[in-house]
PDB file of C-alpha atoms in Angstrom:
ATOM      1  CA  UNK A 201     -10.655 -15.735   2.387  1.00 77.00           C
ATOM      2  CA  UNK A 202      -9.022 -12.592   1.062  1.00 87.00           C
ATOM      3  CA  UNK A 203      -5.491 -12.835  -0.318  1.00 91.00           C
ATOM      4  CA  UNK A 204      -3.816  -9.557  -1.225  1.00 95.00           C
ATOM      5  CA  UNK A 205      -1.204  -9.748  -3.981  1.00 96.00           C
ATOM      6  CA  UNK A 206       1.213  -6.880  -4.499  1.00 97.00           C
ATOM      7  CA  UNK A 207       3.032  -6.035  -7.709  1.00 97.00           C
ATOM      8  CA  UNK A 208       5.016  -3.215  -9.268  1.00 98.00           C
ATOM      9  CA  UNK A 209       8.098  -3.064  -7.091  1.00 97.00           C
ATOM     10  CA  UNK A 210      11.589  -2.770  -8.479  1.00 97.00           C
ATOM     11  CA  UNK A 211      14.780  -0.759  -8.632  1.00 98.00           C
ATOM     12  CA  UNK A 212      14.614   2.930  -9.455  1.00 98.00           C
ATOM     13  CA  UNK A 213      16.953   5.888  -9.207  1.00 98.00           C
ATOM     14  CA  UNK A 214      16.311   8.682  -6.768  1.00 98.00           C
ATOM     15  CA  UNK A 215      13.794  11.120  -8.192  1.00 98.00           C
ATOM     16  CA  UNK A 216      12.068   8.409 -10.154  1.00 98.00           C
ATOM     17  CA  UNK A 217       8.604   6.909  -9.888  1.00 98.00           C
ATOM     18  CA  UNK A 218       6.990   3.545  -9.342  1.00 98.00           C
ATOM     19  CA  UNK A 219       3.402   2.383  -9.221  1.00 98.00           C
ATOM     20  CA  UNK A 220       2.459  -0.419  -6.886  1.00 98.00           C
ATOM     21  CA  UNK A 221      -0.735  -2.395  -7.204  1.00 98.00           C
ATOM     22  CA  UNK A 222      -2.610  -4.583  -4.781  1.00 97.00           C
ATOM     23  CA  UNK A 223      -5.270  -6.956  -5.978  1.00 96.00           C
ATOM     24  CA  UNK A 224      -7.400  -9.284  -3.942  1.00 93.00           C
ATOM     25  CA  UNK A 225     -10.091 -11.853  -4.372  1.00 81.00           C
ATOM     26  CA  UNK A 226     -13.464 -11.568  -2.711  1.00 74.00           C
ATOM     27  CA  UNK A 227     -16.888 -10.333  -3.716  1.00 73.00           C
ATOM     28  CA  UNK A 228     -16.994  -7.476  -1.223  1.00 86.00           C
ATOM     29  CA  UNK A 229     -13.783  -5.677  -2.129  1.00 91.00           C
ATOM     30  CA  UNK A 230     -15.537  -2.302  -2.057  1.00 93.00           C
ATOM     31  CA  UNK A 231     -16.317  -2.804   1.618  1.00 93.00           C
ATOM     32  CA  UNK A 232     -12.674  -3.255   2.621  1.00 95.00           C
ATOM     33  CA  UNK A 233     -10.284  -0.705   4.044  1.00 97.00           C
ATOM     34  CA  UNK A 234      -6.863  -0.941   2.381  1.00 98.00           C
ATOM     35  CA  UNK A 235      -3.488   0.159   3.680  1.00 98.00           C
ATOM     36  CA  UNK A 236       0.047   0.186   2.322  1.00 98.00           C
ATOM     37  CA  UNK A 237       2.829  -0.429   4.807  1.00 98.00           C
ATOM     38  CA  UNK A 238       6.570  -0.215   4.343  1.00 98.00           C
ATOM     39  CA  UNK A 239       9.333  -2.056   6.148  1.00 98.00           C
ATOM     40  CA  UNK A 240      12.920  -0.941   5.708  1.00 95.00           C
ATOM     41  CA  UNK A 241      15.757  -3.298   6.647  1.00 90.00           C
ATOM     42  CA  UNK A 242      15.961  -3.778  10.410  1.00 93.00           C
ATOM     43  CA  UNK A 243      13.109  -1.367  11.016  1.00 96.00           C
ATOM     44  CA  UNK A 244       9.499  -1.756  12.004  1.00 97.00           C
ATOM     45  CA  UNK A 245       6.684  -1.914   9.526  1.00 97.00           C
ATOM     46  CA  UNK A 246       5.158   1.539   9.162  1.00 97.00           C
ATOM     47  CA  UNK A 247       1.923   2.772   7.621  1.00 98.00           C
ATOM     48  CA  UNK A 248       2.493   4.668   4.376  1.00 98.00           C
ATOM     49  CA  UNK A 249      -0.989   5.326   3.037  1.00 98.00           C
ATOM     50  CA  UNK A 250      -4.540   4.169   3.550  1.00 98.00           C
ATOM     51  CA  UNK A 251      -7.866   4.379   1.766  1.00 98.00           C
ATOM     52  CA  UNK A 252     -11.107   3.386   3.385  1.00 98.00           C
ATOM     53  CA  UNK A 253     -14.219   1.886   1.862  1.00 97.00           C
ATOM     54  CA  UNK A 254     -15.657   5.397   1.858  1.00 97.00           C
ATOM     55  CA  UNK A 255     -12.557   6.776   0.131  1.00 97.00           C
ATOM     56  CA  UNK A 256     -11.151   8.487   3.197  1.00 98.00           C
ATOM     57  CA  UNK A 257      -7.426   8.810   2.479  1.00 98.00           C
ATOM     58  CA  UNK A 258      -4.509   9.327   4.793  1.00 98.00           C
ATOM     59  CA  UNK A 259      -0.746   9.505   4.266  1.00 98.00           C
ATOM     60  CA  UNK A 260       2.337   9.332   6.418  1.00 98.00           C
ATOM     61  CA  UNK A 261       3.999  12.721   6.703  1.00 98.00           C
ATOM     62  CA  UNK A 262       7.096  11.390   4.970  1.00 97.00           C
ATOM     63  CA  UNK A 263       5.218  10.613   1.737  1.00 98.00           C
ATOM     64  CA  UNK A 264       2.452  13.222   1.663  1.00 98.00           C
ATOM     65  CA  UNK A 265       2.638  15.178  -1.578  1.00 98.00           C
ATOM     66  CA  UNK A 266       4.704  12.481  -3.298  1.00 98.00           C
ATOM     67  CA  UNK A 267       2.558   9.359  -3.048  1.00 98.00           C
ATOM     68  CA  UNK A 268      -1.029   8.919  -4.203  1.00 98.00           C
ATOM     69  CA  UNK A 269      -3.278   6.053  -3.187  1.00 98.00           C
ATOM     70  CA  UNK A 270      -6.332   5.150  -5.223  1.00 98.00           C
ATOM     71  CA  UNK A 271      -8.749   2.285  -5.597  1.00 97.00           C
ATOM     72  CA  UNK A 272     -10.703   0.699  -8.413  1.00 96.00           C
ATOM     73  CA  UNK A 273     -13.376  -1.483  -6.894  1.00 95.00           C
ATOM     74  CA  UNK A 274     -14.448  -2.814 -10.296  1.00 94.00           C
ATOM     75  CA  UNK A 275     -10.977  -4.365 -10.634  1.00 94.00           C
ATOM     76  CA  UNK A 276     -10.529  -5.272  -6.957  1.00 95.00           C
ATOM     77  CA  UNK A 277      -7.406  -3.143  -7.022  1.00 96.00           C
ATOM     78  CA  UNK A 278      -5.675  -0.466  -5.006  1.00 98.00           C
ATOM     79  CA  UNK A 279      -2.752   1.458  -6.455  1.00 98.00           C
ATOM     80  CA  UNK A 280       0.032   3.442  -4.866  1.00 98.00           C
ATOM     81  CA  UNK A 281       1.663   5.922  -7.207  1.00 98.00           C
ATOM     82  CA  UNK A 282       5.047   6.895  -5.818  1.00 98.00           C
ATOM     83  CA  UNK A 283       6.841   9.927  -7.229  1.00 98.00           C
ATOM     84  CA  UNK A 284      10.060  11.735  -6.396  1.00 98.00           C
ATOM     85  CA  UNK A 285      11.404   8.645  -4.685  1.00 98.00           C
ATOM     86  CA  UNK A 286      14.342   8.879  -2.319  1.00 98.00           C
ATOM     87  CA  UNK A 287      16.624   6.177  -0.874  1.00 97.00           C
ATOM     88  CA  UNK A 288      14.639   6.499   2.351  1.00 97.00           C
ATOM     89  CA  UNK A 289      11.649   5.023   0.516  1.00 98.00           C
ATOM     90  CA  UNK A 290      13.505   1.744   0.102  1.00 97.00           C
ATOM     91  CA  UNK A 291      11.840  -1.245   1.704  1.00 98.00           C
ATOM     92  CA  UNK A 292       9.325  -3.992   1.302  1.00 98.00           C
ATOM     93  CA  UNK A 293       5.851  -2.631   0.656  1.00 98.00           C
ATOM     94  CA  UNK A 294       2.932  -4.605   2.003  1.00 98.00           C
ATOM     95  CA  UNK A 295      -0.748  -4.391   1.230  1.00 98.00           C
ATOM     96  CA  UNK A 296      -3.046  -4.866   4.202  1.00 97.00           C
ATOM     97  CA  UNK A 297      -6.758  -5.415   3.846  1.00 97.00           C
ATOM     98  CA  UNK A 298      -9.241  -5.038   6.665  1.00 96.00           C
ATOM     99  CA  UNK A 299     -12.676  -6.412   6.009  1.00 94.00           C
ATOM    100  CA  UNK A 300     -15.905  -4.962   7.407  1.00 93.00           C
ATOM    101  CA  UNK A 301     -15.931  -7.663  10.112  1.00 93.00           C
ATOM    102  CA  UNK A 302     -12.392  -6.553  11.161  1.00 94.00           C
ATOM    103  CA  UNK A 303     -10.460  -9.479   9.707  1.00 94.00           C
ATOM    104  CA  UNK A 304      -6.986  -8.497   8.527  1.00 96.00           C
ATOM    105  CA  UNK A 305      -5.041  -9.981   5.645  1.00 95.00           C
ATOM    106  CA  UNK A 306      -1.496  -9.201   4.551  1.00 96.00           C
ATOM    107  CA  UNK A 307       0.146  -9.689   1.202  1.00 96.00           C
ATOM    108  CA  UNK A 308       3.612 -11.145   0.719  1.00 96.00           C
ATOM    109  CA  UNK A 309       5.125  -7.760  -0.068  1.00 97.00           C
ATOM    110  CA  UNK A 310       6.979  -6.254  -2.985  1.00 98.00           C
ATOM    111  CA  UNK A 311      10.506  -4.873  -2.820  1.00 98.00           C
ATOM    112  CA  UNK A 312      11.182  -1.256  -3.691  1.00 98.00           C
ATOM    113  CA  UNK A 313      14.795  -0.154  -3.930  1.00 98.00           C
ATOM    114  CA  UNK A 314      15.735   3.445  -4.600  1.00 98.00           C
ATOM    115  CA  UNK A 315      19.356   4.063  -5.505  1.00 97.00           C
ATOM    116  CA  UNK A 316      21.099   7.356  -4.845  1.00 94.00           C
TER     117      UNK A 316
END
């Protein structure tokens, strides 16, 4: 069983930065693909950034150049550094882990609020 746990959310002013972290149990963390999703109020959950087990990285157009995803397999951790935040980045950020056998696990989410 893999249980992602997000941390690092909070309230920040526009133009500010936050760093989110996702940790998870499991002995094969390095084999997992990890994604960050975002859900704004009354909107669907959208993919923000992803990093595969082979370090292939992808970003949503809306965050490319501002957000950076990285992973530290020794710590079973994936980070999302978010810079130049705007109110449109407000939402609940979820960590999603996909294991090599295609099982998917979601974290409980962490709230990010960007004030104008």
